[in-house]
PDB file of C-alpha atoms and ligand atoms in Angstrom:
ATOM      1  CA  UNK A   2       5.657  -6.292  22.870  1.00 62.00           C
ATOM      2  CA  UNK A   3       9.444  -6.110  22.294  1.00 73.00           C
ATOM      3  CA  UNK A   4      10.667  -4.508  19.066  1.00 78.00           C
ATOM      4  CA  UNK A   5      11.323  -7.083  16.283  1.00 86.00           C
ATOM      5  CA  UNK A   6      14.896  -7.432  14.987  1.00 87.00           C
ATOM      6  CA  UNK A   7      13.776  -8.450  11.483  1.00 94.00           C
ATOM      7  CA  UNK A   8      10.597  -9.258   9.501  1.00 96.00           C
ATOM      8  CA  UNK A   9       8.794 -12.430  10.619  1.00 96.00           C
ATOM      9  CA  UNK A  10       7.078 -14.627   7.964  1.00 97.00           C
ATOM     10  CA  UNK A  11       3.634 -13.064   8.578  1.00 97.00           C
ATOM     11  CA  UNK A  12       5.052  -9.542   8.118  1.00 97.00           C
ATOM     12  CA  UNK A  13       6.734 -10.636   4.885  1.00 98.00           C
ATOM     13  CA  UNK A  14       3.571 -12.253   3.489  1.00 98.00           C
ATOM     14  CA  UNK A  15       1.507  -9.202   4.526  1.00 98.00           C
ATOM     15  CA  UNK A  16       4.031  -6.880   2.845  1.00 98.00           C
ATOM     16  CA  UNK A  17       3.953  -8.736  -0.484  1.00 98.00           C
ATOM     17  CA  UNK A  18       0.165  -9.257  -0.592  1.00 98.00           C
ATOM     18  CA  UNK A  19      -0.452  -5.549   0.010  1.00 98.00           C
ATOM     19  CA  UNK A  20       2.418  -4.564  -2.316  1.00 98.00           C
ATOM     20  CA  UNK A  21       0.861  -6.490  -5.234  1.00 98.00           C
ATOM     21  CA  UNK A  22      -2.631  -5.203  -4.343  1.00 98.00           C
ATOM     22  CA  UNK A  23      -1.572  -1.542  -4.061  1.00 98.00           C
ATOM     23  CA  UNK A  24       0.534  -1.565  -7.255  1.00 98.00           C
ATOM     24  CA  UNK A  25      -2.383  -3.209  -9.076  1.00 98.00           C
ATOM     25  CA  UNK A  26      -4.934  -0.761  -7.658  1.00 98.00           C
ATOM     26  CA  UNK A  27      -2.840   2.323  -8.434  1.00 98.00           C
ATOM     27  CA  UNK A  28      -2.386   1.122 -12.021  1.00 98.00           C
ATOM     28  CA  UNK A  29      -6.065   0.188 -12.313  1.00 98.00           C
ATOM     29  CA  UNK A  30      -7.160   3.560 -10.838  1.00 98.00           C
ATOM     30  CA  UNK A  31      -4.882   5.606 -13.102  1.00 98.00           C
ATOM     31  CA  UNK A  32      -6.180   3.667 -16.114  1.00 98.00           C
ATOM     32  CA  UNK A  33      -9.797   4.408 -15.093  1.00 98.00           C
ATOM     33  CA  UNK A  34      -9.103   8.023 -14.199  1.00 96.00           C
ATOM     34  CA  UNK A  35      -6.969   9.064 -17.153  1.00 95.00           C
ATOM     35  CA  UNK A  36      -7.944   6.848 -20.103  1.00 97.00           C
ATOM     36  CA  UNK A  37     -11.109   7.857 -21.921  1.00 96.00           C
ATOM     37  CA  UNK A  38     -13.279   4.737 -21.870  1.00 96.00           C
ATOM     38  CA  UNK A  39     -16.855   4.389 -23.147  1.00 97.00           C
ATOM     39  CA  UNK A  40     -19.379   4.370 -20.281  1.00 95.00           C
ATOM     40  CA  UNK A  41     -20.451   0.743 -20.819  1.00 96.00           C
ATOM     41  CA  UNK A  42     -16.811  -0.353 -20.347  1.00 96.00           C
ATOM     42  CA  UNK A  43     -15.881   2.028 -17.540  1.00 97.00           C
ATOM     43  CA  UNK A  44     -18.908   1.427 -15.251  1.00 97.00           C
ATOM     44  CA  UNK A  45     -18.257  -2.304 -14.547  1.00 98.00           C
ATOM     45  CA  UNK A  46     -14.506  -1.633 -14.253  1.00 98.00           C
ATOM     46  CA  UNK A  47     -15.072   1.172 -11.704  1.00 98.00           C
ATOM     47  CA  UNK A  48     -17.403  -1.165  -9.747  1.00 98.00           C
ATOM     48  CA  UNK A  49     -14.640  -3.809  -9.760  1.00 98.00           C
ATOM     49  CA  UNK A  50     -12.016  -1.229  -8.660  1.00 98.00           C
ATOM     50  CA  UNK A  51     -14.294  -0.236  -5.762  1.00 98.00           C
ATOM     51  CA  UNK A  52     -15.047  -3.814  -4.669  1.00 98.00           C
ATOM     52  CA  UNK A  53     -11.350  -4.846  -4.700  1.00 98.00           C
ATOM     53  CA  UNK A  54     -10.505  -1.599  -2.875  1.00 98.00           C
ATOM     54  CA  UNK A  55     -12.885  -2.466  -0.020  1.00 98.00           C
ATOM     55  CA  UNK A  56     -11.214  -5.896   0.348  1.00 98.00           C
ATOM     56  CA  UNK A  57      -7.779  -4.214   0.317  1.00 98.00           C
ATOM     57  CA  UNK A  58      -8.972  -1.968   3.170  1.00 98.00           C
ATOM     58  CA  UNK A  59     -10.155  -4.948   5.248  1.00 98.00           C
ATOM     59  CA  UNK A  60      -6.827  -6.782   4.812  1.00 98.00           C
ATOM     60  CA  UNK A  61      -4.917  -3.498   5.081  1.00 98.00           C
ATOM     61  CA  UNK A  62      -6.307  -2.732   8.555  1.00 98.00           C
ATOM     62  CA  UNK A  63      -4.793  -6.026   9.753  1.00 98.00           C
ATOM     63  CA  UNK A  64      -1.496  -5.450   7.901  1.00 98.00           C
ATOM     64  CA  UNK A  65      -1.033  -1.845   9.103  1.00 98.00           C
ATOM     65  CA  UNK A  66      -2.348  -2.657  12.593  1.00 98.00           C
ATOM     66  CA  UNK A  67       0.208  -5.439  13.018  1.00 98.00           C
ATOM     67  CA  UNK A  68       3.050  -3.078  12.053  1.00 98.00           C
ATOM     68  CA  UNK A  69       1.800  -0.430  14.492  1.00 97.00           C
ATOM     69  CA  UNK A  70       1.681  -2.998  17.290  1.00 97.00           C
ATOM     70  CA  UNK A  71       5.055  -4.604  16.433  1.00 96.00           C
ATOM     71  CA  UNK A  72       7.001  -1.479  15.454  1.00 96.00           C
ATOM     72  CA  UNK A  73       9.733  -1.472  12.793  1.00 96.00           C
ATOM     73  CA  UNK A  74      12.918  -3.542  13.020  1.00 96.00           C
ATOM     74  CA  UNK A  75      16.190  -1.559  12.964  1.00 95.00           C
ATOM     75  CA  UNK A  76      17.693  -0.909   9.479  1.00 95.00           C
ATOM     76  CA  UNK A  77      19.479  -3.890   7.911  1.00 94.00           C
ATOM     77  CA  UNK A  78      22.705  -1.909   7.579  1.00 92.00           C
ATOM     78  CA  UNK A  79      24.282   1.364   8.699  1.00 93.00           C
ATOM     79  CA  UNK A  80      23.300   4.289   6.500  1.00 92.00           C
ATOM     80  CA  UNK A  81      23.559   8.095   6.610  1.00 95.00           C
ATOM     81  CA  UNK A  82      20.990   9.610   8.998  1.00 96.00           C
ATOM     82  CA  UNK A  83      19.178  11.445   6.157  1.00 96.00           C
ATOM     83  CA  UNK A  84      18.601   8.074   4.447  1.00 95.00           C
ATOM     84  CA  UNK A  85      17.274   6.544   7.637  1.00 96.00           C
ATOM     85  CA  UNK A  86      14.868   9.483   8.091  1.00 97.00           C
ATOM     86  CA  UNK A  87      13.761   9.338   4.443  1.00 97.00           C
ATOM     87  CA  UNK A  88      13.180   5.594   4.691  1.00 97.00           C
ATOM     88  CA  UNK A  89      11.098   5.983   7.884  1.00 97.00           C
ATOM     89  CA  UNK A  90       9.024   8.772   6.334  1.00 98.00           C
ATOM     90  CA  UNK A  91       8.454   6.702   3.171  1.00 98.00           C
ATOM     91  CA  UNK A  92       7.392   3.621   5.177  1.00 98.00           C
ATOM     92  CA  UNK A  93       4.931   5.671   7.260  1.00 98.00           C
ATOM     93  CA  UNK A  94       3.510   7.296   4.102  1.00 98.00           C
ATOM     94  CA  UNK A  95       3.136   3.884   2.406  1.00 98.00           C
ATOM     95  CA  UNK A  96       1.370   2.477   5.480  1.00 98.00           C
ATOM     96  CA  UNK A  97      -0.943   5.517   5.593  1.00 98.00           C
ATOM     97  CA  UNK A  98      -1.770   5.083   1.902  1.00 98.00           C
ATOM     98  CA  UNK A  99      -3.084   1.554   2.540  1.00 98.00           C
ATOM     99  CA  UNK A 100      -5.847   3.106   4.674  1.00 98.00           C
ATOM    100  CA  UNK A 101      -6.242   6.599   3.159  1.00 98.00           C
ATOM    101  CA  UNK A 102      -6.630   5.483  -0.483  1.00 98.00           C
ATOM    102  CA  UNK A 103      -9.561   3.076   0.020  1.00 98.00           C
ATOM    103  CA  UNK A 104     -11.212   5.236   2.717  1.00 98.00           C
ATOM    104  CA  UNK A 105     -11.114   8.345   0.495  1.00 98.00           C
ATOM    105  CA  UNK A 106     -12.560   6.296  -2.397  1.00 98.00           C
ATOM    106  CA  UNK A 107     -15.333   4.931  -0.188  1.00 98.00           C
ATOM    107  CA  UNK A 108     -16.180   8.357   1.300  1.00 98.00           C
ATOM    108  CA  UNK A 109     -16.228   9.960  -2.172  1.00 98.00           C
ATOM    109  CA  UNK A 110     -18.582   7.275  -3.503  1.00 98.00           C
ATOM    110  CA  UNK A 111     -20.899   7.334  -0.461  1.00 98.00           C
ATOM    111  CA  UNK A 112     -21.268  11.129  -0.579  1.00 98.00           C
ATOM    112  CA  UNK A 113     -21.805  11.037  -4.348  1.00 98.00           C
ATOM    113  CA  UNK A 114     -24.876   9.015  -3.440  1.00 98.00           C
ATOM    114  CA  UNK A 115     -23.456   5.778  -4.893  1.00 98.00           C
ATOM    115  CA  UNK A 116     -23.659   2.522  -2.898  1.00 98.00           C
ATOM    116  CA  UNK A 117     -20.620   0.194  -3.122  1.00 98.00           C
ATOM    117  CA  UNK A 118     -21.352  -3.449  -3.899  1.00 98.00           C
ATOM    118  CA  UNK A 119     -18.652  -5.914  -2.819  1.00 98.00           C
ATOM    119  CA  UNK A 120     -18.909  -8.978  -5.073  1.00 98.00           C
ATOM    120  CA  UNK A 121     -22.581  -9.473  -4.178  1.00 97.00           C
ATOM    121  CA  UNK A 122     -21.580 -10.316  -0.573  1.00 98.00           C
ATOM    122  CA  UNK A 123     -22.393  -7.011   1.075  1.00 98.00           C
ATOM    123  CA  UNK A 124     -23.041  -3.397   0.194  1.00 98.00           C
ATOM    124  CA  UNK A 125     -21.814  -0.141   1.703  1.00 98.00           C
ATOM    125  CA  UNK A 126     -24.859   2.148   1.504  1.00 98.00           C
ATOM    126  CA  UNK A 127     -24.980   5.555  -0.156  1.00 98.00           C
ATOM    127  CA  UNK A 128     -25.417   8.651   2.000  1.00 98.00           C
ATOM    128  CA  UNK A 129     -27.273  11.884   1.256  1.00 98.00           C
ATOM    129  CA  UNK A 130     -25.290  13.549  -1.524  1.00 98.00           C
ATOM    130  CA  UNK A 131     -22.747  16.108  -0.337  1.00 98.00           C
ATOM    131  CA  UNK A 132     -20.668  17.523  -3.214  1.00 98.00           C
ATOM    132  CA  UNK A 133     -18.313  19.300  -0.765  1.00 98.00           C
ATOM    133  CA  UNK A 134     -17.234  16.156   1.111  1.00 98.00           C
ATOM    134  CA  UNK A 135     -17.343  14.015  -2.056  1.00 98.00           C
ATOM    135  CA  UNK A 136     -15.143  16.546  -3.898  1.00 98.00           C
ATOM    136  CA  UNK A 137     -12.573  16.741  -1.088  1.00 98.00           C
ATOM    137  CA  UNK A 138     -12.399  12.953  -0.714  1.00 98.00           C
ATOM    138  CA  UNK A 139     -12.145  12.627  -4.517  1.00 98.00           C
ATOM    139  CA  UNK A 140      -9.194  15.056  -4.576  1.00 98.00           C
ATOM    140  CA  UNK A 141      -7.429  13.190  -1.766  1.00 98.00           C
ATOM    141  CA  UNK A 142      -7.972   9.978  -3.786  1.00 98.00           C
ATOM    142  CA  UNK A 143      -6.702  11.515  -7.026  1.00 98.00           C
ATOM    143  CA  UNK A 144      -3.647  13.425  -5.733  1.00 98.00           C
ATOM    144  CA  UNK A 145      -2.935  10.723  -3.150  1.00 98.00           C
ATOM    145  CA  UNK A 146      -2.951   8.144  -5.959  1.00 98.00           C
ATOM    146  CA  UNK A 147      -0.551  10.140  -8.144  1.00 98.00           C
ATOM    147  CA  UNK A 148       1.760  10.791  -5.163  1.00 98.00           C
ATOM    148  CA  UNK A 149       1.621   7.126  -4.222  1.00 98.00           C
ATOM    149  CA  UNK A 150       2.652   6.034  -7.732  1.00 98.00           C
ATOM    150  CA  UNK A 151       5.772   8.234  -7.413  1.00 98.00           C
ATOM    151  CA  UNK A 152       6.488   7.022  -3.869  1.00 98.00           C
ATOM    152  CA  UNK A 153       6.202   3.351  -4.866  1.00 98.00           C
ATOM    153  CA  UNK A 154       8.695   4.021  -7.677  1.00 98.00           C
ATOM    154  CA  UNK A 155      11.167   5.563  -5.202  1.00 98.00           C
ATOM    155  CA  UNK A 156      10.567   2.701  -2.709  1.00 98.00           C
ATOM    156  CA  UNK A 157      11.361   0.039  -5.328  1.00 98.00           C
ATOM    157  CA  UNK A 158      14.419   1.981  -6.551  1.00 98.00           C
ATOM    158  CA  UNK A 159      15.677   2.245  -2.951  1.00 98.00           C
ATOM    159  CA  UNK A 160      15.216  -1.507  -2.359  1.00 98.00           C
ATOM    160  CA  UNK A 161      17.163  -2.265  -5.564  1.00 98.00           C
ATOM    161  CA  UNK A 162      19.888   0.261  -4.642  1.00 97.00           C
ATOM    162  CA  UNK A 163      20.419  -1.521  -1.300  1.00 97.00           C
ATOM    163  CA  UNK A 164      20.623  -4.890  -3.036  1.00 97.00           C
ATOM    164  CA  UNK A 165      22.752  -3.995  -6.058  1.00 98.00           C
ATOM    165  CA  UNK A 166      25.009  -1.171  -4.828  1.00 96.00           C
ATOM    166  CA  UNK A 167      25.140  -1.459  -1.015  1.00 95.00           C
ATOM    167  CA  UNK A 168      24.937  -5.277  -1.197  1.00 96.00           C
ATOM    168  CA  UNK A 169      23.168  -5.444   2.203  1.00 95.00           C
ATOM    169  CA  UNK A 170      20.251  -7.623   3.397  1.00 96.00           C
ATOM    170  CA  UNK A 171      17.492  -4.966   3.113  1.00 97.00           C
ATOM    171  CA  UNK A 172      15.751  -6.739   0.218  1.00 97.00           C
ATOM    172  CA  UNK A 173      16.606 -10.350   1.059  1.00 97.00           C
ATOM    173  CA  UNK A 174      15.309 -10.097   4.648  1.00 97.00           C
ATOM    174  CA  UNK A 175      11.927  -9.088   3.202  1.00 98.00           C
ATOM    175  CA  UNK A 176      12.059 -12.165   0.922  1.00 97.00           C
ATOM    176  CA  UNK A 177      13.150 -14.941   3.292  1.00 91.00           C
ATOM    177  CA  UNK A 178      14.483 -15.607   6.787  1.00 81.00           C
ATOM    178  CA  UNK A 179      17.502 -17.476   5.449  1.00 73.00           C
ATOM    179  CA  UNK A 180      19.570 -14.284   5.124  1.00 60.00           C
ATOM    180  CA  UNK A 181      19.210 -13.526   8.829  1.00 52.00           C
ATOM    181  CA  UNK A 182      20.049 -17.114   9.840  1.00 50.00           C
ATOM    182  CA  UNK A 183      23.111 -17.099   7.579  1.00 47.00           C
ATOM    183  CA  UNK A 184      24.405 -13.823   9.005  1.00 49.00           C
ATOM    184  CA  UNK A 185      23.708 -15.004  12.589  1.00 47.00           C
ATOM    185  CA  UNK A 186      25.927 -18.086  12.145  1.00 41.00           C
ATOM    186  CA  UNK A 187      28.798 -16.086  10.665  1.00 39.00           C
TER     187      UNK A 187
HETATM  188  C1  LIG B 207      -6.743   0.062  -2.510  1.00 67.41           C
HETATM  189  C2  LIG B 207      -6.864   1.232  -2.627  1.00 67.41           C
HETATM  190  C3  LIG B 207      -7.085   2.090  -3.829  1.00 67.41           C
HETATM  191  C4  LIG B 207      -6.144   2.666  -4.621  1.00 67.41           C
HETATM  192  C5  LIG B 207      -4.630   2.515  -4.502  1.00 67.41           C
HETATM  193  C6  LIG B 207      -6.848   3.460  -5.599  1.00 67.41           C
HETATM  194  C7  LIG B 207      -6.234   4.221  -6.578  1.00 67.41           C
HETATM  195  C8  LIG B 207      -6.889   5.017  -7.494  1.00 67.41           C
HETATM  196  C9  LIG B 207      -6.246   5.906  -8.432  1.00 67.41           C
HETATM  197  C10 LIG B 207      -4.736   6.120  -8.530  1.00 67.41           C
HETATM  198  C11 LIG B 207      -7.208   6.490  -9.180  1.00 67.41           C
HETATM  199  C12 LIG B 207      -6.992   7.516 -10.331  1.00 67.41           C
HETATM  200  C13 LIG B 207      -7.093   8.922  -9.813  1.00 67.41           C
HETATM  201  C14 LIG B 207      -8.523   9.400  -9.725  1.00 67.41           C
HETATM  202  O1  LIG B 207      -9.138   9.556 -10.808  1.00 67.41           O
HETATM  203  O2  LIG B 207      -9.020   9.628  -8.619  1.00 67.41           O
HETATM  204  C15 LIG B 207      -8.486   5.986  -8.726  1.00 67.41           C
HETATM  205  C16 LIG B 207      -9.713   6.328  -9.228  1.00 67.41           C
HETATM  206  C17 LIG B 207     -10.911   6.008  -8.652  1.00 67.41           C
HETATM  207  N1  LIG B 207     -11.105   5.230  -7.536  1.00 67.41           N
HETATM  208 FE1  LIG B 207      -9.672   4.287  -6.470  1.00 67.41          FE
HETATM  209  N2  LIG B 207      -8.196   3.343  -5.398  1.00 67.41           N
HETATM  210  C18 LIG B 207      -8.389   2.520  -4.316  1.00 67.41           C
HETATM  211  C19 LIG B 207      -9.597   2.159  -3.758  1.00 67.41           C
HETATM  212  C20 LIG B 207     -10.830   2.676  -4.136  1.00 67.41           C
HETATM  213  C21 LIG B 207     -12.093   2.438  -3.454  1.00 67.41           C
HETATM  214  C22 LIG B 207     -12.267   1.546  -2.224  1.00 67.41           C
HETATM  215  C23 LIG B 207     -13.042   3.133  -4.123  1.00 67.41           C
HETATM  216  C24 LIG B 207     -14.519   3.262  -3.850  1.00 67.41           C
HETATM  217  C25 LIG B 207     -15.207   2.464  -3.154  1.00 67.41           C
HETATM  218  C26 LIG B 207     -12.404   3.803  -5.240  1.00 67.41           C
HETATM  219  C27 LIG B 207     -13.044   4.586  -6.179  1.00 67.41           C
HETATM  220  C28 LIG B 207     -12.444   5.211  -7.242  1.00 67.41           C
HETATM  221  C29 LIG B 207     -13.180   5.972  -8.236  1.00 67.41           C
HETATM  222  C30 LIG B 207     -14.684   6.188  -8.294  1.00 67.41           C
HETATM  223  C31 LIG B 207     -12.210   6.472  -9.115  1.00 67.41           C
HETATM  224  C32 LIG B 207     -12.447   7.397 -10.326  1.00 67.41           C
HETATM  225  C33 LIG B 207     -12.517   6.681 -11.631  1.00 67.41           C
HETATM  226  C34 LIG B 207     -12.787   7.697 -12.739  1.00 67.41           C
HETATM  227  O3  LIG B 207     -12.352   8.852 -12.620  1.00 67.41           O
HETATM  228  O4  LIG B 207     -13.394   7.313 -13.717  1.00 67.41           O
HETATM  229  N3  LIG B 207     -11.045   3.509  -5.221  1.00 67.41           N
HETATM  230  N4  LIG B 207      -8.263   5.079  -7.691  1.00 67.41           N
HETATM  231  C1  LIG B 208       8.134  -4.546  -6.089  1.00 67.41           C
HETATM  232  C2  LIG B 208       7.715  -3.777  -5.136  1.00 67.41           C
HETATM  233  C3  LIG B 208       8.325  -3.644  -3.756  1.00 67.41           C
HETATM  234  C4  LIG B 208       9.557  -3.992  -3.290  1.00 67.41           C
HETATM  235  C5  LIG B 208      10.725  -4.614  -4.071  1.00 67.41           C
HETATM  236  C6  LIG B 208       9.585  -3.650  -1.880  1.00 67.41           C
HETATM  237  C7  LIG B 208      10.657  -3.873  -1.041  1.00 67.41           C
HETATM  238  C8  LIG B 208      10.682  -3.596   0.306  1.00 67.41           C
HETATM  239  C9  LIG B 208      11.787  -3.881   1.189  1.00 67.41           C
HETATM  240  C10 LIG B 208      13.085  -4.536   0.770  1.00 67.41           C
HETATM  241  C11 LIG B 208      11.446  -3.468   2.434  1.00 67.41           C
HETATM  242  C12 LIG B 208      12.313  -3.559   3.706  1.00 67.41           C
HETATM  243  C13 LIG B 208      12.905  -2.201   4.006  1.00 67.41           C
HETATM  244  C14 LIG B 208      13.711  -2.187   5.274  1.00 67.41           C
HETATM  245  O1  LIG B 208      13.949  -3.215   5.862  1.00 67.41           O
HETATM  246  O2  LIG B 208      14.123  -1.088   5.690  1.00 67.41           O
HETATM  247  C15 LIG B 208      10.122  -2.896   2.343  1.00 67.41           C
HETATM  248  C16 LIG B 208       9.420  -2.369   3.414  1.00 67.41           C
HETATM  249  C17 LIG B 208       8.182  -1.794   3.312  1.00 67.41           C
HETATM  250  N1  LIG B 208       7.412  -1.709   2.165  1.00 67.41           N
HETATM  251 FE1  LIG B 208       7.888  -2.406   0.352  1.00 67.41          FE
HETATM  252  N2  LIG B 208       8.388  -3.097  -1.523  1.00 67.41           N
HETATM  253  C18 LIG B 208       7.598  -3.066  -2.638  1.00 67.41           C
HETATM  254  C19 LIG B 208       6.310  -2.566  -2.719  1.00 67.41           C
HETATM  255  C20 LIG B 208       5.658  -1.940  -1.692  1.00 67.41           C
HETATM  256  C21 LIG B 208       4.354  -1.311  -1.824  1.00 67.41           C
HETATM  257  C22 LIG B 208       3.535  -1.212  -3.107  1.00 67.41           C
HETATM  258  C23 LIG B 208       4.028  -0.816  -0.621  1.00 67.41           C
HETATM  259  C24 LIG B 208       2.767  -0.047  -0.334  1.00 67.41           C
HETATM  260  C25 LIG B 208       2.009  -0.206   0.594  1.00 67.41           C
HETATM  261  C26 LIG B 208       5.124  -1.139   0.303  1.00 67.41           C
HETATM  262  C27 LIG B 208       5.172  -0.816   1.656  1.00 67.41           C
HETATM  263  C28 LIG B 208       6.227  -1.082   2.504  1.00 67.41           C
HETATM  264  C29 LIG B 208       6.247  -0.740   3.920  1.00 67.41           C
HETATM  265  C30 LIG B 208       5.138  -0.018   4.688  1.00 67.41           C
HETATM  266  C31 LIG B 208       7.465  -1.191   4.418  1.00 67.41           C
HETATM  267  C32 LIG B 208       7.962  -1.089   5.886  1.00 67.41           C
HETATM  268  C33 LIG B 208       7.937  -2.440   6.539  1.00 67.41           C
HETATM  269  C34 LIG B 208       6.578  -3.070   6.584  1.00 67.41           C
HETATM  270  O3  LIG B 208       5.706  -2.592   7.307  1.00 67.41           O
HETATM  271  O4  LIG B 208       6.372  -4.045   5.835  1.00 67.41           O
HETATM  272  N3  LIG B 208       6.095  -1.820  -0.396  1.00 67.41           N
HETATM  273  N4  LIG B 208       9.684  -2.984   1.052  1.00 67.41           N
END
């Protein structure tokens, strides 16, 4: 498959669906992890966090897989090489998080001996408890989640910097194809 020159409509829709889902799930997770809630409130909320997370993983495999197959388009504008490297590293880390966050949550739950119900449709079974694996997966989930919150903040700031200060098409080409068409006809 030849390398894309910009983001096609499916890539844009995939980006925004997963963006909303991941921002929501990070916020939801941090709320569950760091706000002291009574058990009767936290249990159904944790179950909901888990069920949504499994759906995010299913959609995320398609979203990340498509990017791996297509590759990344070249940057929208010329930028210093350190910025290009930082942007590539951030995009790879964000893609990885779409898989690593739900998988670590699922592995932690399974090895804590807790099955994961997904809206009554199907259930991921519990495995024999293994505190070692559950603890490691739980730490990846926790520190990964905190790191991801920071990374998403930087990613949004970078997108806004391109739009407001550099005045290039980095943000608009992720929003619509009109920018590309307009610049092609110029
Ligand atoms: C879409 C991906 C997901 C994201 C971005 C995400 C994010 C987070 C974050 C940031 C936390 C707070 C840090 C922590 O206490 O570990 C958290 C907590 C948690 N997550 Fe996730 N999560 C996702 C999917 C899942 C899945 C699929 C499961 C399990 C099936 C899961 C299970 C949990 C559990 C059990 C907690 C701990 C809640 C508590 O401490 O009371 N997460 N999540
Ligand atoms: C309001 C929130 C967000 C904004 C404004 C935003 C904006 C953008 C923009 C403008 C690009 C294009 C960059 C370029 O062409 O070089 C981009 C790419 C990307 N963004 Fe976001 N983004 C947001 C949230 C997220 C979130 C939460 C994730 C987490 C998974 C994410 C993951 C990615 C990835 C992996 C790329 C690389 C291209 C792709 O595969 O889609 N973004 N983002």
